[in-house]
Coordinates of C-alpha atoms and ligand atoms in Angstrom, one line a residue:
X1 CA 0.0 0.0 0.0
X2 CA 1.5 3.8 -1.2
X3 CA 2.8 5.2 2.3
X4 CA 1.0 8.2 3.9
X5 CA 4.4 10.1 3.8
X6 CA 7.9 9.5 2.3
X7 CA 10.6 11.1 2.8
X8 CA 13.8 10.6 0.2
X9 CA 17.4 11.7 0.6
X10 CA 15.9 14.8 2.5
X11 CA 18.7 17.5 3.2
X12 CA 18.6 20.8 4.9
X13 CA 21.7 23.5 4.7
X14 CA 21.0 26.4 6.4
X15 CA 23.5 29.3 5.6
X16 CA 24.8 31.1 8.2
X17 CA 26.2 34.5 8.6
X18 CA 29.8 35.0 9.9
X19 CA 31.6 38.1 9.8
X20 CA 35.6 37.1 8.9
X21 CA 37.8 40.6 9.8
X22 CA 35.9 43.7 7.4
X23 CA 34.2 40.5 5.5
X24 CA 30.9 39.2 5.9
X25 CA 30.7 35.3 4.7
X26 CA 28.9 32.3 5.6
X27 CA 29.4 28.8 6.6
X28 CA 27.0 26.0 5.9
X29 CA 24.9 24.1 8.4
X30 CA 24.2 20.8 7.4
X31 CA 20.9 20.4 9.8
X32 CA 19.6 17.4 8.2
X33 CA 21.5 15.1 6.0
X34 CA 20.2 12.1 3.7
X35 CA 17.5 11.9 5.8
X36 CA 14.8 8.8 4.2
X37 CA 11.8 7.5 5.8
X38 CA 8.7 5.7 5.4
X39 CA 5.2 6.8 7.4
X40 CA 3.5 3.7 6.7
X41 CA -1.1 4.4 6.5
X42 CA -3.0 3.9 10.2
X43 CA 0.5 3.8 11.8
X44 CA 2.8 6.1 14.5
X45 CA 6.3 6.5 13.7
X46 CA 8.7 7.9 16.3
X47 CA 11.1 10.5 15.6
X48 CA 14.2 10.8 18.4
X49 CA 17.4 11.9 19.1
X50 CA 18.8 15.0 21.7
X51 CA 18.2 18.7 20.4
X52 CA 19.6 19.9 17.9
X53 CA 19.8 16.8 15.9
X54 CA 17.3 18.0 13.0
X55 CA 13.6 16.3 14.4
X56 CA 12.3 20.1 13.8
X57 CA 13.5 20.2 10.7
X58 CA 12.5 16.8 9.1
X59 CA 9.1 17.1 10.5
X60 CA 8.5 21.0 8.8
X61 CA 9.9 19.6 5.1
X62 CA 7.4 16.9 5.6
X63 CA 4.9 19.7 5.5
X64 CA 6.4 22.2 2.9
X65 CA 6.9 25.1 6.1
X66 CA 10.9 24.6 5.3
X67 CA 11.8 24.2 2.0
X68 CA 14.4 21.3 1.3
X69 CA 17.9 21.8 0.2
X70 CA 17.2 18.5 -1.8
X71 CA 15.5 15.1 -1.6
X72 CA 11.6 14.2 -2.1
X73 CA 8.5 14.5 0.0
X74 CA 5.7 12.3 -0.9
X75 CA 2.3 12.4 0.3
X76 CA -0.3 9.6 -0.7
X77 CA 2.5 8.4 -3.3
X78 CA 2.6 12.0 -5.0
X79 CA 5.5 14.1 -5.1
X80 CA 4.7 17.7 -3.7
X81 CA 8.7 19.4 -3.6
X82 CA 8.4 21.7 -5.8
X83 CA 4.4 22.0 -6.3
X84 CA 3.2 25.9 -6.3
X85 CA 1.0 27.3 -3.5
X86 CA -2.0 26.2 -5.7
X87 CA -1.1 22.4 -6.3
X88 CA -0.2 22.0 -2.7
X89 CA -3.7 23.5 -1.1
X90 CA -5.3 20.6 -1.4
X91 CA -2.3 18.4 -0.1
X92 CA -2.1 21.2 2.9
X93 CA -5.4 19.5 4.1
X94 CA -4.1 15.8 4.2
X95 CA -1.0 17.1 6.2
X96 CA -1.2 19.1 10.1
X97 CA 0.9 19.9 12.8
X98 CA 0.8 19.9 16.6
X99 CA 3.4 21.8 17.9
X100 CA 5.1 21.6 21.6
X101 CA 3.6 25.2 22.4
X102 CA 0.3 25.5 20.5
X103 CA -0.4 28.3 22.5
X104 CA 1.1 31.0 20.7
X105 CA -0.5 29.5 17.8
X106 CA -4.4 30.2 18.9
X107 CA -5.2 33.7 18.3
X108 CA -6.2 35.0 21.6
X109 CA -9.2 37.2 20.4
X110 CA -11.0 34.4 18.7
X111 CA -13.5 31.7 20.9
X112 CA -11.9 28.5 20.8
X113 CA -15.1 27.4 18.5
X114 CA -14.1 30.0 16.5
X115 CA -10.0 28.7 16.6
X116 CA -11.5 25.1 16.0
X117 CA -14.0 26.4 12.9
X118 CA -10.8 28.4 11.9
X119 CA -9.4 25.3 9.0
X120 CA -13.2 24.9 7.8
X121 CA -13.1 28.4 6.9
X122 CA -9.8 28.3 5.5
X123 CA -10.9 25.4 2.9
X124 CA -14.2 26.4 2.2
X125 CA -15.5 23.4 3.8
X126 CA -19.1 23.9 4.8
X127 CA -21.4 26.8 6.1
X128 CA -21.1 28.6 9.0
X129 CA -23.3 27.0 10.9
X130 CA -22.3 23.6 9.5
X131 CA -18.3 24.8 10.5
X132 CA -19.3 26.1 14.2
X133 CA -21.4 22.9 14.4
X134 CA -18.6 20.7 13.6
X135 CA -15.8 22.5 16.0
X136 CA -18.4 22.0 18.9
X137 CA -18.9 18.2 18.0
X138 CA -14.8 18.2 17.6
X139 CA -13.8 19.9 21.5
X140 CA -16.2 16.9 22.8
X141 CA -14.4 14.7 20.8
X142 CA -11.0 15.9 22.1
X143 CA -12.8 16.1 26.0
X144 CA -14.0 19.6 26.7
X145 CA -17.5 20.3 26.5
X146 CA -19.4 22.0 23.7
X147 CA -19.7 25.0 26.2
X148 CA -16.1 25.7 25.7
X149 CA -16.6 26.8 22.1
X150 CA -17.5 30.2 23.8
X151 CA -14.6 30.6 25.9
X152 CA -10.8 31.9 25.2
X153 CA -7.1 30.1 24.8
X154 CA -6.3 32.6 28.1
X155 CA -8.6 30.7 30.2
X156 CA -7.0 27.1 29.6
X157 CA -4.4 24.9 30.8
X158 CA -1.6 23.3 29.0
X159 CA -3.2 20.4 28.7
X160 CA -6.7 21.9 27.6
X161 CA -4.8 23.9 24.9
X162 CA -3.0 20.8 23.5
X163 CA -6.7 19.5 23.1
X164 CA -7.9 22.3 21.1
X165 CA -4.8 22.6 19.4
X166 CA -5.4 18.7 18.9
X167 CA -9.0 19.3 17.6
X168 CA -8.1 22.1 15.2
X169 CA -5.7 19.7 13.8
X170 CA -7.7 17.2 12.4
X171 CA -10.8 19.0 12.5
X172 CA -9.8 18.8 8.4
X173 CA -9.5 14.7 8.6
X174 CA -5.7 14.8 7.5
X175 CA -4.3 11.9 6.7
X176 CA -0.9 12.7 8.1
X177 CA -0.5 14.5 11.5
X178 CA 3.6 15.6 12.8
X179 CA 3.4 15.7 16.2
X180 CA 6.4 17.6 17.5
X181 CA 6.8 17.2 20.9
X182 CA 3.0 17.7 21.5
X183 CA 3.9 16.6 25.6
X184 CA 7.0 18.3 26.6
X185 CA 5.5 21.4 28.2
X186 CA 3.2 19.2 30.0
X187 CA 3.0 17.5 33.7
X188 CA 2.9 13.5 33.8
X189 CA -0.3 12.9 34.7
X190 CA -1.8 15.2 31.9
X191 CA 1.1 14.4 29.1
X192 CA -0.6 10.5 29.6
X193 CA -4.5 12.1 29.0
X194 CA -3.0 13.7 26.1
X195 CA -1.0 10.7 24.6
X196 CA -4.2 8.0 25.3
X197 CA -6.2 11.0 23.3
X198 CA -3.6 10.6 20.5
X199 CA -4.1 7.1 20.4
X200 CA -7.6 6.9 20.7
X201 CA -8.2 9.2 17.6
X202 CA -5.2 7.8 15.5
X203 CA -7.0 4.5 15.9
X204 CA -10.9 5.9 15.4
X205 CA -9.6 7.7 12.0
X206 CA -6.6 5.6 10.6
X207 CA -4.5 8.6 11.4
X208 CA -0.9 8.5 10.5
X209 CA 1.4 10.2 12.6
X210 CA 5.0 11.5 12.6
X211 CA 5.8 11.6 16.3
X212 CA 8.7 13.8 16.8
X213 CA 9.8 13.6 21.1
X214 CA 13.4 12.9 23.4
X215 CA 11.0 11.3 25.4
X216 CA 11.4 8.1 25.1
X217 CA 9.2 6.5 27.6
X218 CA 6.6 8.1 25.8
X219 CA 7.6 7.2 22.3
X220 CA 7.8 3.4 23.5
X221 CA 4.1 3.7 24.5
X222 CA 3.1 5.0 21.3
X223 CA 5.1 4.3 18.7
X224 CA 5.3 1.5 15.8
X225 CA 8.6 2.4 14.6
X226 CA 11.1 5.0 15.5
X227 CA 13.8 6.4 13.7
X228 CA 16.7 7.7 15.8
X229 CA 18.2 11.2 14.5
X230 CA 21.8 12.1 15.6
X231 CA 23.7 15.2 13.7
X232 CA 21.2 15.2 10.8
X233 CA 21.4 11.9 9.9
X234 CA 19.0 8.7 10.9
X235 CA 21.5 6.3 12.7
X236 CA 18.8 3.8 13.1
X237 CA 15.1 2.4 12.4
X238 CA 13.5 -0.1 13.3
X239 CA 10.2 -1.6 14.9
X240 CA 9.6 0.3 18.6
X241 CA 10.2 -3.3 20.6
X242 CA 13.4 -3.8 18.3
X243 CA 14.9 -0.4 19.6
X244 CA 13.7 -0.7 23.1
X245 CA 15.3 -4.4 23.0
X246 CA 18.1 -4.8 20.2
X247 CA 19.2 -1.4 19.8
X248 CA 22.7 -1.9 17.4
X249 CA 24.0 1.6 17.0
X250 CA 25.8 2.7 20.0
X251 CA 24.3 7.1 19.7
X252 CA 21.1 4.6 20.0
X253 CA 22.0 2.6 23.2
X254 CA 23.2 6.3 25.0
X255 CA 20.2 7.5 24.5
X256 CA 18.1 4.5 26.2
X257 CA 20.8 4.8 29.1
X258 CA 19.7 8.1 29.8
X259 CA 16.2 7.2 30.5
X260 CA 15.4 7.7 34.1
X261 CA 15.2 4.5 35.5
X262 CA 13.0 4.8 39.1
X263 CA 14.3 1.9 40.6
X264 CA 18.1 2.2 41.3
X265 CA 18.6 -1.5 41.3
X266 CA 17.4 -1.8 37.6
X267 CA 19.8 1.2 36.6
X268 CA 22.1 0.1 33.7
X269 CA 25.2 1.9 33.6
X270 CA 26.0 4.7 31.3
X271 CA 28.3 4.8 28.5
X272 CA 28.8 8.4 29.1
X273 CA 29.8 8.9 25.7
X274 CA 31.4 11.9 24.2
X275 CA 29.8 14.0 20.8
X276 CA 33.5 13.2 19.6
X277 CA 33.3 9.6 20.5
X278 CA 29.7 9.5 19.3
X279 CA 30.3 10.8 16.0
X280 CA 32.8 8.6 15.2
X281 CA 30.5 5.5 16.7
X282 CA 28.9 4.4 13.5
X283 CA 29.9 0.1 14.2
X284 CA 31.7 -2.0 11.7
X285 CA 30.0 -4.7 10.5
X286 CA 31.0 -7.3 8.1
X287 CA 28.9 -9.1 5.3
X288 CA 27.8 -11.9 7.7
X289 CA 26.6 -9.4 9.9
X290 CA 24.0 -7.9 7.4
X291 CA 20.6 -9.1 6.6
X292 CA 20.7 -7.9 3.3
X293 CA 24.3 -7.7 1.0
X294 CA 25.5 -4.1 1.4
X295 CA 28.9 -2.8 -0.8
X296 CA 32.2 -2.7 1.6
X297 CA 32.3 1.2 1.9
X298 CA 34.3 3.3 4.7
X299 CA 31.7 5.7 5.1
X300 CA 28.8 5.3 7.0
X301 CA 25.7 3.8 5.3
X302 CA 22.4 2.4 6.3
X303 CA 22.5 -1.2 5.9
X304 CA 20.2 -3.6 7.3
X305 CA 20.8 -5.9 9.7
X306 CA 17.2 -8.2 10.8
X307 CA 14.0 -7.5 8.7
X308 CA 12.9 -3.9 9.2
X309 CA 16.1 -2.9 11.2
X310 CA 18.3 -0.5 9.6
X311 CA 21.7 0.9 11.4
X312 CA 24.3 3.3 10.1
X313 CA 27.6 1.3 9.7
X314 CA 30.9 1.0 8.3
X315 CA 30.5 -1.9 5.8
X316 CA 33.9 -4.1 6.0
Ligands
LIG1 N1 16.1 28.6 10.6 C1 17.3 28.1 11.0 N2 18.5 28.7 10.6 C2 19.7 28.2 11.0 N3 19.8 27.1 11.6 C3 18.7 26.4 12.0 C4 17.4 26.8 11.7 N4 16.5 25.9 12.1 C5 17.3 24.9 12.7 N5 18.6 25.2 12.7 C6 19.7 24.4 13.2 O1 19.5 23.1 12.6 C7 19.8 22.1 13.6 C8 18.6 21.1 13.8 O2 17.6 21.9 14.5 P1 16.2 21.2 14.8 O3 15.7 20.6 13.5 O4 15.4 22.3 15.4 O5 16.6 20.1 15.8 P2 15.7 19.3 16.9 O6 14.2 19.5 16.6 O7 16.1 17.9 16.8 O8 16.1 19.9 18.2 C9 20.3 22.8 14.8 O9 21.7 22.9 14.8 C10 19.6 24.2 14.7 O10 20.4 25.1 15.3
LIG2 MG1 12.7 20.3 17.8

């Protein structure tokens, strides 16, 4: 079946200003490099990896708000780089975004029915009445009552905004939603509300979402895949259990040691690796290693090593 979302060889260089003596110049920034995944239909793939490591970035190319420096985006199997603002309208619809603070996103002179209503009336979809209608039945769907479709983002908490900003999302029926760290601003008990929420609607509406977090508890919980980002590039995908339990690139393990483990006694210990040591941590594997024949190469590539599993390596 054509994926929701593919990503191919994505690659972002941002240019950035330095001033060298009475010259002004610029260096490039490779945030994103090579980047290639798959957001299979009715499924949640994970997005991970500390700050800085180019999750932002991926997730906005996915949905045309940051233009790519090359590679291809498809949605529904079409290919929507370089489409105009015209040819991508209608793929705008298929394609949302939840953002960590969704706050600053609601405008706060329009009623949260009004905020809800707000994509109808961008797309044309319906008649007033038909549009309010809808953004009522959606902040019950998302658990506030109909009666908050008169009140105002200021008079919410985080986890109520997250809801609206939830409802406004696929108030449109996307078919791919980028969650980018949706939780983060959020206290535990609420962050779980709003993660069973996501579940519960991804599964109601065959939702596919790109879940970008550095939490990893909660990408476990949620995910069906994850892909781990480290410097811009993917150092490793594979099914959620097979990173949890057979993680293979070491940036990988690091990042699993550095979950907070409650229990002292079941505290692994830490690699405590350095950026210098983890950059140059790509494993070398030989052909007997790999599930699938890969060309001897000292650079880093993706190779596969189980079905599903890929890992950046040096191919020996
Ligand atoms: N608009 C921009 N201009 C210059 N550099 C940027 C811009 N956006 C992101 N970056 C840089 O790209 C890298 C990846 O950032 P980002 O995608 O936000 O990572 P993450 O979401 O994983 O924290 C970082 O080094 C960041 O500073
Ligand atoms: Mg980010």
């Amino acid at each position: 079946m054509t994926p929701a979302l593919e990503l191919r060889n994505l690659t972002k260089t941002f240019a950035l200003p330095v001033r060298n003596g009475w010259r002004s110049t610029h260096v490039n920034h490779h945030a994103v490099r090579d980047v290639s995944l798959t957001l299979p239909r009715n499924a949640i793939l994970g997005l991970v990896g500390e700050s800085g490591s180019g999750k932002t970035t991926t997730g906005m190319m996915a949905m045309r708000l940051v233009e790519p420096s090359s590679g291809q985006i498809l949605v529904d199997g079409t290919d929507i780089t370089t489409m105009d603002h015209t040819a991508l309208k209608p793929f705008r619809r298929k394609m949302q975004v939840v953002f960590q603070d969704s706050y600053s996103a609601l405008d706060p002179m329009l009623t949260l029915g009004q905020i809800v209503a707000e994509p109808l009336h961008i797309h044309g979809v319906g008649t007033p009445s038909e549009q309010t209608d809808q953004a009522l039945n959606w902040l019950q769907r998302v658990g506030l009552d109909r009666s908050y479709g008169n009140r105002y983002p200021h008079e919410l908490s985080g986890g109520q905004r997250q809801r609206v900003a939830i409802a406004r999302a696929l108030i449109l029926r996307p078919t791919v939603l980028v969650a980018d760290e949706p939780t983060s601003a959020l206290d535990v008990s609420v962050k779980a509300q709003i993660i069973n929420l996501l579940l519960d609607l991804q599964a109601e509406m065959g939702l596919s979402i790109l879940f970008i977090s550095h939490d990893l508890s909660v990408v476990r919980s949620l995910t069906d895949k994850v892909a781990v980002m480290f410097n811009g590039r993917v150092v490793e995908h594979a099914p959620t259990e097979a990173i949890f339990t057979d993680a293979r690139h070491p940036y990988t393990r690091s990042l699993l040691d550095a979950i907070p483990v409650l229990n002292p006694r079941l505290r692994r210990t830490r690699t405590f690796l350095s950026r210098a040591d983890l950059a140059a941590s790509s494993p070398r594997l030989n052909q007997g290693e790999l599930a699938a024949p890969a060309t001897a190469s000292p650079d880093p590539q993706l190779v596969s090593v189980a079905p599903d599993h890929l890992v950046e390596a040096i191919v020996t």
